[in-house]
Amino acid sequence: MKPTVSLVTVSLLFAPISFPGPGAETLTGSSLERSWRNDQKAYGRKGAVVSAHPLASRVGLAILKRGGNAVDAAVATFLTLAVVHPQAGNLGGGGFVVLRMADGRKLALDFREMAPLKAHPKMYQDGKGEVIPGKSLRTAQAVGVPGSPAGIYHLWKKFGKIKKWSQLVYPAHAFAEKGFEVDDFLARSIRAKRKTLGLWPATREIFFRKGEPLRKGDFLIQKDLAATLKRFADGGPKGFYGGRTAELFEAEMKRTKGMITQKDLASYVVKERKVLEGSYRGYPILSMPPPSSGGIALLQMLHILETWSLRDLGPGSAQELHYKIEAMRRAYADRARWLGDPDFFKVPIKGLLAKDYATGLAEGISPTQASKGVEAGLPAGAPPEESRETTHFSVIDAEGNAVSCTTTLNSTFGNGQVVAGAGFLLNNEMDDFSSKPGVPNQFGLVGAKANEIRAGKRPLSSMTPTIVLDKKGEHPYLILGSPGGGRIINTVLQVLIQVLDHDLPLDLAVRAPRIHQQWLPPATYWEPLAIPADARRKLEGMGHLFQKRPSVIGRCQAIRRDARGRILAVSDPRSGGGASAW
Ligand code: DON
């Protein structure tokens, strides 16, 4: 690919950007000890991009500076993440975008993976009907038909301002072709996942050197991925879902007993969906409808919590935590029962979001007792320690166009399989289906009929890209989302409450320690300092169970634009993202 204009010059990408912000980030210790690297917060007036990798955010900002709008910036950021943040950034995965254009147009774009045409409800069960451990996670049969390339192209075609598609692919292509330095986060992820990655020869070739996982400071060059990006740049979706890339994909599947064929690839469809709209304390909320459970569960929890003045109860007070936990329990119970791909199962969206339904649920919450028998009653074990990579980024431009995008390969590096010769990792999104009613997936989430496997169906997600508008409904006020599997929805919920109820500045709201309750198992997880000791004693007295979380709860990438048009972009100090603004 020979871009006629080099949109992103090296100097622009690597120019030092300094923003106020204290010292180095620590991964360990309590979240209140965590502090931002100085490129994790950015202030501006004309636009901002915040993502899980500083290079991707800088690419997005460079696109804004060169006249692109938020959609162009989002597309270039997305593609750059596919190269520099291979844990979750992807071509071989899927995701969702919630978009709100300054002229008022809104869209929820669904480019979630689709189950292959040969998929069926019992594909992960043995002859006795037992779920075969790992089959939906670590094999070629775990792969859903990727939606990302089709999704971002669709987005650009419909809303982008930059005329030439290849210009948006170019920065990602340059990083793949010329390489970039492996940072601490990527090095740790590769090390942590070395077993899974080591299973696949094409993957080893990329992420290992002399038999050892790449280390911090090593250079990662991805020539095959660059060639795939070039085909995508030149041919658009046909350059991915057809031609050489599709041939390589099918060959990889044949070699490893996967199900996806060229026919599956050619049949992939992006879905435009109606943004899920609700409100909380007068703020309009835009979020993702099914096949994500995120928007529905988020709005359901907010509706329940509107019953009480959380501000008066006080952040971190036993009573505030009690109501939050109980709201979470109820929304996640409904998630397990009612949510799935709306094209295959009639999701009772209206009923779940009706305010009187929320009022009824709130009335069922005792102010003094933890509830025990919240409905649905499916058995579930404790969630195993899961991977924690998905990635969210948020973008705003000078006109006020806003993009909230969450995308994933599901587990960190997906199933670990790279398509030989094409250089991109494959997802293991099929694990988000319910392999069998009541049997938990890798996030400990259970499901039922609504989320059973069917050919061409999309697995239920928790991804919650969200935009909050100002009270007049005119401008975007907050743009946010997070990775974290089942913890995503509660992460978004708590950041919103910190800002909208407790008036915390966005950076502190993102950093504040969080809790997580998902109905089953009954215990509530907490990050250090999320529950003060005296509140915990009180809550235990009310019947609540707690378990300290060994890892973080979500990693939020958020933007706030205040009434005077001042923008603050914040990358969660729980991980190594970056914020860029101007
Ligand atoms: O769509 C979902 O809900 C999951 N596949 C997301 C996976 C995830 O967030 C992994 N961890 N951060």
XYZ file of C-alpha atoms and ligand atoms in Angstrom:
594
model
C 0.000 0.000 0.000
C 1.342 3.385 -0.934
C -0.649 5.990 0.916
C -0.669 9.207 -1.039
C -0.690 11.248 2.139
C 1.054 9.916 5.164
C -1.527 10.857 7.717
C 0.537 9.930 10.668
C 4.088 11.017 10.694
C 6.538 9.470 13.057
C 7.137 12.801 14.731
C 3.460 13.246 15.443
C 3.154 9.803 16.954
C 6.166 9.968 19.135
C 6.158 13.635 20.055
C 6.291 13.869 23.810
C 2.918 14.858 25.160
C 2.950 16.035 28.723
C -0.060 16.408 30.883
C -0.248 17.005 34.571
C -0.234 13.739 36.437
C 1.657 12.079 39.214
C 4.243 9.334 39.056
C 4.352 5.840 37.767
C 1.558 3.365 37.809
C 1.737 0.313 39.988
C -0.205 -2.765 39.104
C -0.231 -4.134 42.573
C -1.594 -2.681 45.756
C -4.964 -1.124 46.237
C -6.615 0.835 43.504
C -6.332 3.948 45.592
C -2.575 3.546 45.509
C -2.680 3.397 41.764
C -1.682 6.462 39.995
C -1.632 7.486 36.380
C 1.292 7.558 34.013
C 1.318 11.053 32.678
C -0.117 10.067 29.325
C -3.150 8.419 30.907
C -5.023 11.671 31.412
C -5.427 14.280 28.741
C -7.192 17.623 28.619
C -8.458 19.379 25.538
C -11.244 21.271 23.827
C -11.261 19.948 20.295
C -11.243 16.227 20.736
C -9.865 13.194 22.509
C -9.156 9.524 22.136
C -8.615 7.147 25.036
C -7.726 3.507 24.518
C -5.820 0.574 25.959
C -2.609 1.546 24.170
C -0.987 4.996 24.010
C 0.067 4.469 20.384
C -3.491 3.701 19.303
C -4.790 6.821 21.049
C -2.121 8.923 19.386
C -3.040 7.547 15.985
C -6.670 8.456 16.661
C -5.720 11.957 17.695
C -3.524 12.351 14.639
C -6.514 11.485 12.464
C -8.618 14.114 14.259
C -5.883 16.685 13.753
C -5.774 15.893 10.053
C -9.463 16.626 9.604
C -10.972 13.241 10.332
C -14.071 13.025 12.486
C -14.588 10.828 15.559
C -15.575 7.881 13.349
C -12.410 8.113 11.257
C -10.367 8.362 14.435
C -12.197 5.384 15.925
C -11.519 3.245 12.856
C -7.812 4.060 12.832
C -7.593 3.509 16.586
C -9.376 0.182 16.222
C -6.999 -1.044 13.550
C -3.934 0.143 15.440
C -5.109 -1.743 18.525
C -5.289 -4.868 16.345
C -1.536 -4.516 15.886
C -0.144 -3.000 19.092
C -2.625 -4.522 21.568
C -3.014 -8.073 20.245
C -4.349 -9.274 23.606
C -7.742 -7.880 22.600
C -7.437 -5.491 19.673
C -8.345 -7.544 16.654
C -9.298 -8.325 13.115
C -10.344 -11.838 14.076
C -12.896 -10.864 16.738
C -15.970 -8.724 17.055
C -17.475 -5.863 18.969
C -20.002 -3.125 19.355
C -20.113 0.609 18.767
C -22.521 3.079 20.271
C -22.381 6.221 18.221
C -23.944 9.606 18.601
C -23.350 12.171 15.908
C -23.483 15.868 16.693
C -26.550 16.209 14.435
C -28.412 13.851 16.752
C -28.122 10.627 14.725
C -27.586 7.594 16.937
C -26.600 4.073 16.115
C -25.719 0.844 17.849
C -23.529 -1.146 15.502
C -23.332 -4.880 16.094
C -20.334 -6.635 14.585
C -20.373 -9.468 17.064
C -19.075 -12.829 15.875
C -21.586 -15.281 14.409
C -21.698 -18.989 15.164
C -20.529 -20.973 12.115
C -23.136 -22.559 9.873
C -22.247 -26.011 11.227
C -22.675 -24.969 14.884
C -25.356 -26.630 17.020
C -26.574 -26.481 20.630
C -24.658 -29.542 21.861
C -21.374 -28.990 20.047
C -19.386 -28.693 23.283
C -20.998 -31.682 25.007
C -19.831 -35.304 24.979
C -22.038 -38.340 24.331
C -23.338 -38.183 27.899
C -24.284 -34.555 27.627
C -21.378 -33.353 29.767
C -19.599 -30.176 28.694
C -16.099 -31.008 27.413
C -13.740 -28.739 29.356
C -11.839 -26.235 27.218
C -13.499 -27.113 23.910
C -15.269 -23.777 23.652
C -12.123 -21.931 24.724
C -8.901 -23.421 23.463
C -9.707 -25.206 20.203
C -10.338 -24.138 16.625
C -13.997 -24.926 17.286
C -14.141 -22.077 19.781
C -13.927 -19.548 16.971
C -16.903 -17.480 15.881
C -16.998 -15.847 12.446
C -15.215 -12.511 12.948
C -17.170 -9.301 12.574
C -14.601 -6.594 13.234
C -13.390 -5.869 9.683
C -16.958 -5.680 8.365
C -18.046 -3.564 11.328
C -15.462 -0.845 11.184
C -15.698 -0.591 7.419
C -19.460 -0.183 7.676
C -18.994 2.516 10.282
C -16.545 4.447 8.138
C -18.638 4.096 4.974
C -21.679 5.515 6.697
C -20.244 8.164 8.991
C -16.570 8.730 8.161
C -15.296 11.951 6.715
C -11.917 10.910 5.361
C -12.453 9.865 1.773
C -9.843 7.238 1.344
C -10.234 4.009 3.303
C -6.584 3.016 2.987
C -5.521 6.162 4.836
C -7.199 4.850 7.969
C -5.545 1.469 7.639
C -2.136 2.927 6.980
C -0.998 3.666 10.564
C -1.844 0.118 11.701
C -0.117 -1.250 8.626
C 2.989 0.777 9.438
C 3.146 -0.609 12.978
C 2.735 -4.154 11.697
C 5.296 -3.753 8.929
C 7.909 -1.719 10.770
C 7.249 -2.997 14.284
C 6.885 -1.397 17.682
C 8.363 -1.904 21.094
C 6.718 -4.448 23.373
C 5.680 -2.729 26.591
C 5.436 -4.160 30.054
C 1.741 -4.981 29.705
C 2.081 -6.897 26.469
C 5.172 -8.720 27.755
C 3.326 -9.780 30.897
C 0.288 -10.917 28.921
C 2.398 -13.016 26.556
C 4.208 -14.567 29.515
C 0.955 -15.255 31.353
C -0.541 -16.902 28.266
C 2.605 -18.614 27.008
C 1.074 -22.075 27.329
C -1.964 -21.284 25.181
C 0.041 -19.267 22.679
C 2.737 -21.922 22.546
C 0.242 -24.503 21.289
C 0.023 -22.916 17.859
C 3.093 -22.822 15.569
C 2.081 -19.646 13.706
C 1.473 -17.925 17.039
C 4.822 -19.003 18.437
C 6.544 -17.517 15.433
C 5.133 -14.098 16.252
C 5.127 -13.893 20.031
C 8.174 -16.021 20.885
C 11.827 -15.515 20.165
C 14.211 -18.442 20.452
C 11.498 -20.404 22.212
C 10.883 -17.739 24.852
C 7.975 -15.279 25.093
C 8.839 -11.782 23.853
C 10.028 -9.469 26.563
C 9.569 -5.829 27.348
C 11.693 -3.778 24.982
C 11.716 -6.430 22.228
C 10.525 -5.287 18.841
C 7.384 -6.935 17.482
C 7.156 -7.028 13.698
C 4.118 -8.706 12.111
C 4.711 -9.034 8.369
C 1.829 -11.416 7.676
C -0.541 -9.160 9.557
C 0.765 -6.224 7.522
C -0.034 -8.123 4.337
C -3.546 -8.884 5.605
C -4.030 -5.218 6.451
C -2.868 -4.267 2.989
C -5.470 -6.554 1.430
C -8.058 -4.968 3.709
C -6.844 -1.489 2.789
C -6.999 -2.247 -0.903
C -10.169 -4.289 -1.047
C -12.262 -3.271 1.977
C -14.248 -6.169 3.511
C -13.782 -8.251 0.343
C -10.080 -8.103 1.062
C -10.738 -9.903 4.348
C -13.845 -12.049 3.877
C -12.770 -13.133 0.395
C -9.611 -13.674 -1.642
C -6.314 -14.672 -0.117
C -7.252 -13.937 3.513
C -10.349 -16.123 3.301
C -8.317 -18.920 1.685
C -5.741 -18.778 4.453
C -8.522 -18.707 7.059
C -10.222 -21.774 5.628
C -6.905 -23.624 5.322
C -6.155 -22.866 8.992
C -9.561 -24.206 9.994
C -9.142 -27.382 7.942
C -5.711 -28.023 9.450
C -6.958 -27.604 13.013
C -10.460 -29.130 12.735
C -12.265 -25.831 12.986
C -15.696 -25.254 11.467
C -15.417 -21.973 9.629
C -15.412 -22.113 5.838
C -15.203 -19.472 3.141
C -18.980 -19.677 2.979
C -19.186 -18.679 6.652
C -16.899 -15.737 6.001
C -18.869 -14.610 2.957
C -22.120 -14.853 4.962
C -21.037 -12.533 7.799
C -23.432 -9.605 8.269
C -23.101 -6.418 10.296
C -26.301 -5.358 12.066
C -27.421 -1.831 12.653
C -29.460 -1.814 15.849
C -31.464 0.783 17.638
C -29.510 2.362 20.456
C -30.879 1.393 23.834
C -32.057 4.587 25.463
C -32.852 5.254 29.079
C -32.202 7.854 31.702
C -30.725 8.181 35.149
C -31.381 11.186 37.387
C -32.330 13.185 34.333
C -29.314 12.238 32.221
C -30.136 10.464 28.944
C -28.131 7.222 28.656
C -27.349 5.555 25.329
C -26.077 2.002 25.440
C -25.826 -1.296 23.606
C -28.922 -3.450 23.025
C -28.888 -7.273 22.657
C -26.973 -9.339 21.687
C -25.198 -7.483 24.448
C -26.672 -7.790 27.892
C -24.710 -4.668 28.836
C -27.165 -1.898 28.057
C -30.202 -3.677 29.454
C -28.536 -4.739 32.693
C -26.966 -1.301 33.130
C -30.266 0.519 32.668
C -32.102 -1.977 34.825
C -29.650 -1.404 37.682
C -29.800 2.363 37.264
C -33.586 2.267 37.252
C -33.627 0.260 40.477
C -31.065 2.539 42.123
C -32.994 5.686 41.237
C -35.326 4.675 44.067
C -32.857 5.900 46.704
C -30.671 8.955 46.990
C -27.254 7.343 46.798
C -25.743 10.778 47.283
C -27.373 11.101 50.696
C -26.435 7.561 51.665
C -22.835 8.453 50.846
C -20.279 6.676 48.659
C -18.966 3.509 50.287
C -21.568 3.529 53.057
C -22.994 0.131 53.974
C -26.453 1.179 52.806
C -25.275 2.460 49.429
C -23.285 -0.746 48.864
C -26.239 -2.874 49.942
C -28.544 -1.310 47.356
C -25.924 -1.549 44.640
C -25.275 -5.241 45.374
C -28.984 -6.031 45.388
C -29.563 -4.178 42.120
C -26.656 -6.090 40.527
C -28.015 -9.428 41.751
C -31.375 -8.821 40.145
C -30.115 -7.543 36.817
C -27.655 -10.446 36.428
C -30.372 -12.965 37.312
C -32.516 -11.572 34.507
C -29.497 -11.567 32.223
C -29.061 -15.318 32.679
C -32.693 -16.027 31.974
C -33.808 -13.565 29.365
C -30.917 -12.352 27.291
C -29.581 -13.651 24.011
C -29.421 -12.787 20.326
C -32.730 -10.995 19.593
C -32.779 -12.454 16.085
C -33.195 -15.929 17.603
C -34.919 -15.344 20.919
C -37.589 -12.854 21.838
C -35.853 -10.740 24.459
C -38.457 -8.881 26.548
C -36.584 -5.596 26.260
C -39.545 -3.338 26.997
C -40.560 -5.313 30.048
C -37.060 -5.420 31.480
C -36.634 -1.685 31.020
C -40.066 -0.568 32.204
C -39.689 1.753 35.149
C -42.510 0.056 37.032
C -40.713 -3.280 36.666
C -37.675 -1.634 38.283
C -39.873 -0.140 40.986
C -41.262 -3.597 41.727
C -37.753 -5.039 41.973
C -36.677 -2.173 44.242
C -39.669 -2.782 46.488
C -38.513 -6.368 46.880
C -35.208 -5.207 48.329
C -35.171 -5.165 52.111
C -33.267 -2.175 53.507
C -31.751 -4.360 56.209
C -31.308 -7.877 54.789
C -29.349 -9.349 51.905
C -31.743 -11.222 49.647
C -31.312 -14.953 49.256
C -33.733 -16.436 46.785
C -33.434 -14.115 43.818
C -35.150 -15.826 40.920
C -34.026 -18.233 38.257
C -32.445 -20.810 40.512
C -29.937 -22.340 38.136
C -26.950 -23.991 39.807
C -23.507 -22.511 39.265
C -20.060 -22.922 40.683
C -17.575 -20.241 41.606
C -16.161 -18.501 38.557
C -12.676 -19.682 37.715
C -9.950 -17.099 37.267
C -10.494 -15.874 33.777
C -8.588 -13.948 31.175
C -9.174 -10.318 31.323
C -8.721 -8.823 27.925
C -11.266 -7.107 25.854
C -10.686 -3.556 24.979
C -12.681 -0.381 25.070
C -11.943 3.003 23.547
C -13.803 6.290 23.502
C -13.538 9.143 21.020
C -14.947 12.648 20.725
C -14.246 15.278 18.080
C -14.586 19.055 17.890
C -18.141 18.931 16.553
C -19.243 16.664 19.375
C -19.495 13.412 17.430
C -18.918 10.620 19.929
C -17.911 6.982 19.505
C -17.935 4.404 22.262
C -16.465 1.081 21.109
C -15.801 -2.185 22.913
C -14.204 -5.035 21.018
C -12.793 -8.409 21.942
C -11.286 -11.762 21.091
C -12.959 -12.926 24.349
C -10.014 -14.442 26.291
C -6.660 -12.678 26.235
C -5.313 -13.406 22.700
C -8.593 -15.256 21.992
C -8.057 -18.997 21.601
C -4.369 -18.248 20.975
C -4.522 -19.351 17.347
C -3.038 -17.197 14.612
C -4.171 -17.840 11.037
C -0.945 -19.082 9.468
C 0.194 -16.741 6.717
C -2.392 -14.090 7.639
C -0.934 -13.083 10.998
C -4.074 -12.370 13.011
C -5.386 -14.037 16.141
C -8.731 -15.795 16.353
C -11.416 -15.294 18.956
C -12.937 -17.884 21.275
C -16.231 -16.050 21.459
C -18.257 -19.277 21.182
C -17.649 -19.684 24.926
C -20.008 -16.750 25.480
C -22.857 -19.010 24.449
C -24.382 -21.240 27.067
C -22.767 -24.631 26.313
C -25.431 -26.233 28.499
C -28.121 -24.589 30.645
C -26.735 -23.728 34.046
C -23.107 -24.632 33.282
C -21.009 -21.508 33.821
C -18.743 -20.142 31.096
C -15.250 -18.779 31.740
C -16.724 -15.751 33.518
C -18.890 -17.910 35.769
C -21.936 -16.623 33.899
C -24.770 -19.024 33.321
C -27.390 -18.981 30.627
C -30.303 -20.892 29.259
C -32.441 -21.214 26.152
C -32.067 -17.545 25.262
C -28.337 -18.023 24.766
C -28.074 -21.576 23.429
C -25.880 -22.182 20.381
C -27.467 -21.976 16.946
C -25.914 -21.666 13.507
C -25.587 -18.006 12.564
C -26.495 -16.799 16.044
C -24.499 -14.242 18.046
C -23.350 -15.171 21.555
C -24.587 -13.041 24.417
C -22.115 -10.356 25.477
C -21.577 -8.122 28.476
C -19.825 -5.390 26.533
C -21.332 -2.055 27.461
C -20.168 0.817 25.266
C -22.113 3.763 26.651
C -22.678 7.467 26.058
C -24.359 9.756 28.599
C -25.764 13.017 27.276
C -26.115 16.260 29.195
C -29.487 16.757 30.842
C -30.842 18.674 27.867
C -29.930 15.759 25.633
C -27.863 18.031 23.422
C -24.222 17.102 23.890
C -22.290 14.034 24.940
C -21.327 14.345 28.597
C -19.628 10.978 29.237
C -18.323 8.350 26.821
C -17.168 5.165 28.480
C -16.824 1.401 28.589
C -14.548 -1.339 29.855
C -13.247 -4.857 29.415
C -13.787 -7.438 32.143
C -16.228 -10.107 30.936
C -19.200 -10.206 33.273
C -17.634 -7.415 35.316
C -17.951 -4.930 32.474
C -21.519 -3.890 33.225
C -20.866 -3.286 36.908
C -17.725 -1.319 36.066
C -19.658 1.070 33.852
C -22.424 1.283 36.462
C -20.064 2.273 39.248
C -18.152 4.870 37.254
C -21.499 6.436 36.301
C -22.660 6.487 39.923
C -19.408 8.063 41.084
C -19.869 10.893 38.587
C -23.647 11.320 38.441
C -24.494 10.693 42.104
C -21.338 11.516 43.974
C -19.976 14.320 41.785
C -16.524 12.785 41.623
C -14.266 14.178 38.928
C -13.930 11.623 36.137
C -10.361 10.624 36.960
C -11.248 9.790 40.545
C -14.451 8.082 39.461
C -12.487 5.797 37.138
C -9.878 5.072 39.765
C -12.273 4.489 42.665
C -12.261 0.860 43.869
C -15.150 -1.289 42.681
C -17.285 -4.235 43.684
C -18.837 -6.969 41.567
C -21.904 -9.102 42.134
C -23.313 -11.316 39.359
C -26.169 -13.242 41.037
C -24.310 -16.555 40.888
C -22.165 -17.203 42.807
C -23.849 -15.312 45.665
C -20.666 -13.705 47.031
C -19.791 -10.126 46.122
C -16.234 -9.473 44.977
C -14.379 -6.367 45.975
C -11.216 -4.550 45.130
C -9.079 -3.377 48.045
C -10.707 -0.436 49.818
C -13.984 -0.784 47.908
C -15.714 -1.717 51.144
C -14.505 -0.024 54.307
C -14.050 -2.503 57.179
C -16.942 -1.163 59.268
C -19.298 -1.230 56.276
C -18.274 -4.803 55.575
C -19.010 -5.888 59.116
C -22.402 -4.266 58.862
C -23.134 -5.842 55.490
C -22.069 -9.276 56.711
C -24.475 -8.775 59.578
C -27.196 -8.223 56.961
C -26.345 -11.562 55.347
C -23.995 -10.481 52.553
C -21.119 -12.728 51.542
C -17.844 -11.299 50.289
C -14.812 -12.533 48.488
C -11.750 -10.448 47.855
C -11.012 -10.235 44.178
C -7.517 -11.427 43.246
C -7.540 -9.197 40.177
C -8.967 -5.849 39.157
C -12.614 -5.221 38.317
C -12.723 -3.627 34.866
C -10.434 -1.130 33.192
C -12.440 1.849 32.096
C -11.528 4.203 29.232
C -13.643 7.319 29.626
C -14.120 10.843 28.323
C -16.035 13.683 29.927
C -17.008 16.857 28.157
C -18.339 19.501 30.516
C -20.908 22.217 29.848
C -18.155 24.612 28.799
C -16.815 22.175 26.246
C -13.739 21.194 28.239
C -12.699 17.623 27.633
C -10.993 15.259 30.037
C -9.957 11.816 28.806
C -8.961 9.227 31.407
C -7.372 5.842 30.944
C -7.887 3.548 33.899
C -4.715 3.334 35.982
C -5.448 -0.377 36.414
C -3.746 -0.954 33.051
C -1.443 0.534 30.476
C -3.697 2.561 28.212
C -3.208 6.090 27.014
C -5.266 9.239 26.588
C -4.661 11.825 23.876
C -6.469 15.113 23.447
C -6.100 18.514 21.856
O -18.578 -10.223 25.074
C -18.301 -10.464 26.245
O -19.006 -10.159 27.181
C -16.976 -11.140 26.549
N -16.556 -11.904 25.426
C -16.006 -10.091 26.939
C -14.680 -10.673 27.302
C -13.893 -9.822 28.186
O -14.270 -8.752 28.562
C -12.597 -10.407 28.598
N -12.033 -9.712 29.665
N -11.732 -8.635 29.862
